[in-house]
Amino acid sequence: EAGVTQFPSHSVIEKGQTVTLRCDPISGHDNLYWYRRVMGKEIKFLLHFVKESKQDESGMPNNRFLAERTGGTYSTLKVQPAELEDSGVYFCASSPTGQYENIQYFGAGTRLSVL
Amino acid sequence: GDSVTQMEGPVTLSEEAFLTINCTYTATGYPSLFWYVQYPGEGLQLLLKATKADDKGSNKGFEATYRKETTSFHLEKGSVQVSDSAVYFCALSPNLNTGFQKLVFGTGTRLLVSP
């Protein structure tokens, strides 16, 4: 069974440009999460989808970030325009519903470098 | 709000040494607790978990016990190997009765094991 996959693995862009990150969750997982780790600090929650609906987007830093999950399958996270402080590793995770233990399965992450 | 504090690294050990990585948490109610590991070039993998007080999670020779009285979940291994070199993240999931499912992470601790 395929795990959570993320594209690209690394992106280098200039300040002011737009970048779109993609996440393909494990098939059948309704829950999809985005997290970010900046400069070796803690991994912080960005948002949570249940199918195509945003359940919790309290961690989104500002309106330059836009997340979508069309059809409840893959998700994209767009940063427009990118700023220097957006650099970091963006992780995606997924989990099935009805799971008491809340085990989330993570992708390898996308390393974003804004120059 | 909920938070996780773990010891800063890097932790440098020789092969077969004893490992302890400290983790303490602040949370309301009864969270679930996790240790995730990130090997070089890979995504986050669940290492072990505990869902209630006094539970002991274990996997691959690693152990951690959920101590509610000290709000701790320290990771231990009796004899580390070079292949254990990775970044270890302590995390909690708030009580699901609150309806929130995001994970709250610590800053991560890098472990370096030399032959």
Short mmCIF file of C-alpha atoms in Angstrom, two decimals:
data_model
loop_
_atom_site.label_atom_id
_atom_site.label_comp_id
_atom_site.label_asym_id
_atom_site.label_seq_id
_atom_site.Cartn_x
_atom_site.Cartn_y
_atom_site.Cartn_z
CA GLU A 1 0.00 0.00 0.00
CA ALA A 2 1.38 3.39 -0.99
CA GLY A 3 2.11 5.82 1.81
CA VAL A 4 1.61 9.56 1.89
CA THR A 5 3.44 11.16 -1.02
CA GLN A 6 4.44 14.78 -1.41
CA PHE A 7 5.67 16.76 -4.39
CA PRO A 8 8.10 18.30 -4.92
CA SER A 9 10.64 17.08 -2.41
CA HIS A 10 12.48 20.38 -2.60
CA SER A 11 11.57 23.76 -4.04
CA VAL A 12 13.74 26.84 -4.30
CA ILE A 13 12.00 30.08 -5.24
CA GLU A 14 12.57 33.79 -4.97
CA LYS A 15 10.68 36.07 -2.66
CA GLY A 16 7.43 37.17 -4.26
CA GLN A 17 7.00 34.07 -6.38
CA THR A 18 4.25 31.49 -6.06
CA VAL A 19 4.74 27.87 -5.07
CA THR A 20 2.26 25.02 -4.93
CA LEU A 21 2.88 21.95 -2.83
CA ARG A 22 0.97 18.75 -3.36
CA CYS A 23 0.05 15.92 -1.05
CA ASP A 24 -1.47 12.55 -1.93
CA PRO A 25 -2.79 10.86 1.20
CA ILE A 26 -3.14 7.15 1.78
CA SER A 27 -6.11 5.89 -0.21
CA GLY A 28 -9.28 5.89 1.85
CA HIS A 29 -8.01 8.29 4.51
CA ASP A 30 -10.58 11.04 5.03
CA ASN A 31 -8.37 13.12 7.32
CA LEU A 32 -5.56 15.13 5.79
CA TYR A 33 -3.27 17.47 7.73
CA TRP A 34 -0.63 20.01 6.83
CA TYR A 35 2.21 20.85 9.21
CA ARG A 36 5.33 22.99 8.93
CA ARG A 37 8.75 22.92 10.57
CA VAL A 38 10.66 26.17 10.39
CA MET A 39 14.42 26.42 11.04
CA GLY A 40 14.75 23.38 13.30
CA LYS A 41 11.93 24.44 15.55
CA GLU A 42 8.88 22.42 16.47
CA ILE A 43 6.56 21.02 13.84
CA LYS A 44 3.48 23.22 13.83
CA PHE A 45 -0.02 22.40 12.70
CA LEU A 46 -1.39 24.37 9.77
CA LEU A 47 -4.77 22.86 8.93
CA HIS A 48 -6.94 19.77 8.86
CA PHE A 49 -9.29 18.53 6.13
CA VAL A 50 -12.01 15.99 6.60
CA LYS A 51 -12.67 14.85 3.06
CA GLU A 52 -12.93 18.10 1.11
CA SER A 53 -13.97 20.29 4.05
CA LYS A 54 -11.64 22.37 6.20
CA GLN A 55 -12.17 21.14 9.74
CA ASP A 56 -9.60 23.34 11.42
CA GLU A 57 -7.42 25.98 9.78
CA SER A 58 -6.37 27.75 12.95
CA GLY A 59 -2.68 27.21 12.21
CA MET A 60 -2.59 28.93 8.83
CA PRO A 61 -0.19 31.85 9.30
CA ASN A 62 -1.86 34.39 6.99
CA ASN A 63 -3.89 34.81 3.82
CA ARG A 64 -0.88 34.20 1.58
CA PHE A 65 -1.48 30.51 2.25
CA LEU A 66 -4.31 28.71 0.47
CA ALA A 67 -5.08 25.03 0.90
CA GLU A 68 -7.50 23.01 -1.15
CA ARG A 69 -8.60 19.43 -1.30
CA THR A 70 -10.73 18.94 -4.36
CA GLY A 71 -12.91 15.85 -4.30
CA GLY A 72 -11.52 14.79 -0.97
CA THR A 73 -8.46 13.15 -2.50
CA TYR A 74 -5.15 14.98 -2.95
CA SER A 75 -4.49 18.37 -1.45
CA THR A 76 -2.52 21.41 -2.54
CA LEU A 77 -1.00 24.16 -0.47
CA LYS A 78 -0.25 27.35 -2.35
CA VAL A 79 1.91 30.15 -1.05
CA GLN A 80 1.42 33.44 -2.90
CA PRO A 81 3.47 35.56 -2.72
CA ALA A 82 6.19 33.70 -0.86
CA GLU A 83 8.21 35.50 1.82
CA LEU A 84 11.57 34.62 3.36
CA GLU A 85 9.97 33.43 6.60
CA ASP A 86 7.96 30.81 4.70
CA SER A 87 11.09 28.72 4.28
CA GLY A 88 10.91 25.39 6.05
CA VAL A 89 9.77 21.81 5.64
CA TYR A 90 6.08 21.26 4.94
CA PHE A 91 4.70 17.92 6.02
CA CYS A 92 1.46 16.30 5.04
CA ALA A 93 -0.20 13.54 7.05
CA SER A 94 -3.34 11.46 6.72
CA SER A 95 -5.42 9.24 8.95
CA PRO A 96 -8.63 7.23 8.71
CA THR A 97 -11.81 8.26 10.50
CA GLY A 98 -13.15 6.52 13.57
CA GLN A 99 -9.69 5.93 14.97
CA TYR A 100 -9.45 6.57 18.70
CA GLU A 101 -5.67 6.64 18.82
CA ASN A 102 -5.32 9.34 16.16
CA ILE A 103 -2.26 7.81 14.50
CA GLN A 104 -1.25 10.04 11.62
CA TYR A 105 0.88 8.83 8.71
CA PHE A 106 3.35 11.34 7.37
CA GLY A 107 4.94 12.02 4.03
CA ALA A 108 8.62 12.78 3.54
CA GLY A 109 7.94 16.51 3.41
CA THR A 110 8.65 19.30 0.95
CA ARG A 111 11.61 21.49 1.77
CA LEU A 112 10.81 25.05 0.67
CA SER A 113 13.61 27.57 0.36
CA VAL A 114 12.63 31.18 -0.31
CA LEU A 115 15.58 33.35 -1.36
CA GLY B 1 -2.59 25.94 25.19
CA ASP B 2 -1.18 22.47 24.80
CA SER B 3 2.59 22.19 24.46
CA VAL B 4 5.45 19.69 24.40
CA THR B 5 8.97 20.31 25.67
CA GLN B 6 11.82 17.98 24.83
CA MET B 7 15.52 18.10 25.48
CA GLU B 8 17.67 19.90 22.99
CA GLY B 9 20.21 18.02 20.98
CA PRO B 10 22.22 16.80 19.50
CA VAL B 11 22.61 13.79 21.72
CA THR B 12 25.85 12.02 20.84
CA LEU B 13 26.38 8.45 22.01
CA SER B 14 28.60 5.50 21.29
CA GLU B 15 27.06 2.29 20.04
CA GLU B 16 25.52 0.15 22.81
CA ALA B 17 25.14 3.14 25.16
CA PHE B 18 21.92 3.79 27.08
CA LEU B 19 19.62 6.45 25.66
CA THR B 20 17.18 8.78 27.39
CA ILE B 21 15.44 11.65 25.63
CA ASN B 22 13.29 13.68 27.99
CA CYS B 23 9.82 14.87 27.05
CA THR B 24 7.30 16.73 29.19
CA TYR B 25 3.92 18.08 28.18
CA THR B 26 1.21 20.52 29.14
CA ALA B 27 -2.34 19.64 28.21
CA THR B 28 -5.86 19.71 29.52
CA GLY B 29 -7.59 16.42 30.04
CA TYR B 30 -6.02 13.17 28.95
CA PRO B 31 -4.04 13.45 25.73
CA SER B 32 -2.53 10.59 23.77
CA LEU B 33 1.26 10.68 23.57
CA PHE B 34 3.56 9.70 20.72
CA TRP B 35 7.17 9.46 19.70
CA TYR B 36 7.86 9.95 16.01
CA VAL B 37 11.24 9.40 14.33
CA GLN B 38 12.65 10.91 11.16
CA TYR B 39 15.54 9.05 9.59
CA PRO B 40 17.75 10.98 7.14
CA GLY B 41 15.91 11.65 3.88
CA GLU B 42 12.67 10.09 5.06
CA GLY B 43 9.34 11.21 6.48
CA LEU B 44 8.12 11.02 10.05
CA GLN B 45 7.39 7.50 11.26
CA LEU B 46 5.43 6.59 14.35
CA LEU B 47 7.84 4.92 16.77
CA LEU B 48 5.53 4.26 19.72
CA LYS B 49 2.44 5.55 21.48
CA ALA B 50 0.51 5.53 24.74
CA THR B 51 -3.10 6.55 25.17
CA LYS B 52 -3.61 6.61 28.93
CA ALA B 53 -1.73 7.07 32.19
CA ASP B 54 0.79 4.35 33.09
CA ASP B 55 0.65 2.86 29.60
CA LYS B 56 4.04 1.84 28.23
CA GLY B 57 4.65 2.13 24.51
CA SER B 58 7.42 0.04 23.00
CA ASN B 59 8.90 -0.68 19.58
CA LYS B 60 12.31 -1.63 18.17
CA GLY B 61 13.82 -1.72 21.67
CA PHE B 62 12.57 1.78 22.50
CA GLU B 63 10.21 2.36 25.42
CA ALA B 64 8.31 5.27 26.94
CA THR B 65 5.86 5.34 29.84
CA TYR B 66 2.97 7.80 30.13
CA ARG B 67 3.46 9.46 33.52
CA LYS B 68 0.54 11.72 34.34
CA GLU B 69 1.85 12.71 37.76
CA THR B 70 5.00 14.18 36.21
CA THR B 71 3.42 14.95 32.81
CA SER B 72 6.28 13.14 31.12
CA PHE B 73 6.86 10.62 28.34
CA HIS B 74 10.61 10.04 28.27
CA LEU B 75 12.06 7.87 25.51
CA GLU B 76 14.57 5.18 26.50
CA LYS B 77 16.61 2.46 24.83
CA GLY B 78 19.01 0.17 26.58
CA SER B 79 21.56 -0.21 23.79
CA VAL B 80 21.58 2.13 20.80
CA GLN B 81 22.85 1.25 17.34
CA VAL B 82 24.33 3.39 14.60
CA SER B 83 21.11 2.85 12.66
CA ASP B 84 19.18 4.67 15.42
CA SER B 85 20.74 7.96 14.35
CA ALA B 86 17.77 10.18 13.52
CA VAL B 87 15.64 13.05 14.80
CA TYR B 88 13.11 12.07 17.46
CA PHE B 89 9.92 14.07 18.03
CA CYS B 90 7.66 13.84 21.05
CA ALA B 91 4.03 14.73 20.32
CA LEU B 92 0.60 14.77 21.89
CA SER B 93 -2.90 14.54 20.57
CA PRO B 94 -5.46 16.37 22.65
CA ASN B 95 -8.35 14.48 24.18
CA LEU B 96 -10.54 13.48 21.26
CA ASN B 97 -13.63 14.40 23.23
CA THR B 98 -12.74 18.00 22.50
CA GLY B 99 -13.08 17.30 18.80
CA PHE B 100 -9.55 18.40 17.95
CA GLN B 101 -7.20 16.00 16.22
CA LYS B 102 -4.11 18.00 15.44
CA LEU B 103 -0.79 16.82 16.83
CA VAL B 104 1.30 19.13 18.99
CA PHE B 105 5.02 18.48 18.60
CA GLY B 106 8.19 19.24 20.49
CA THR B 107 11.21 20.73 18.75
CA GLY B 108 12.84 17.38 18.00
CA THR B 109 16.06 15.88 19.33
CA ARG B 110 18.80 14.75 16.98
CA LEU B 111 20.53 11.54 18.02
CA LEU B 112 23.96 10.71 16.65
CA VAL B 113 25.36 7.25 17.36
CA SER B 114 28.98 6.51 16.52
CA PRO B 115 30.51 3.04 16.10
#
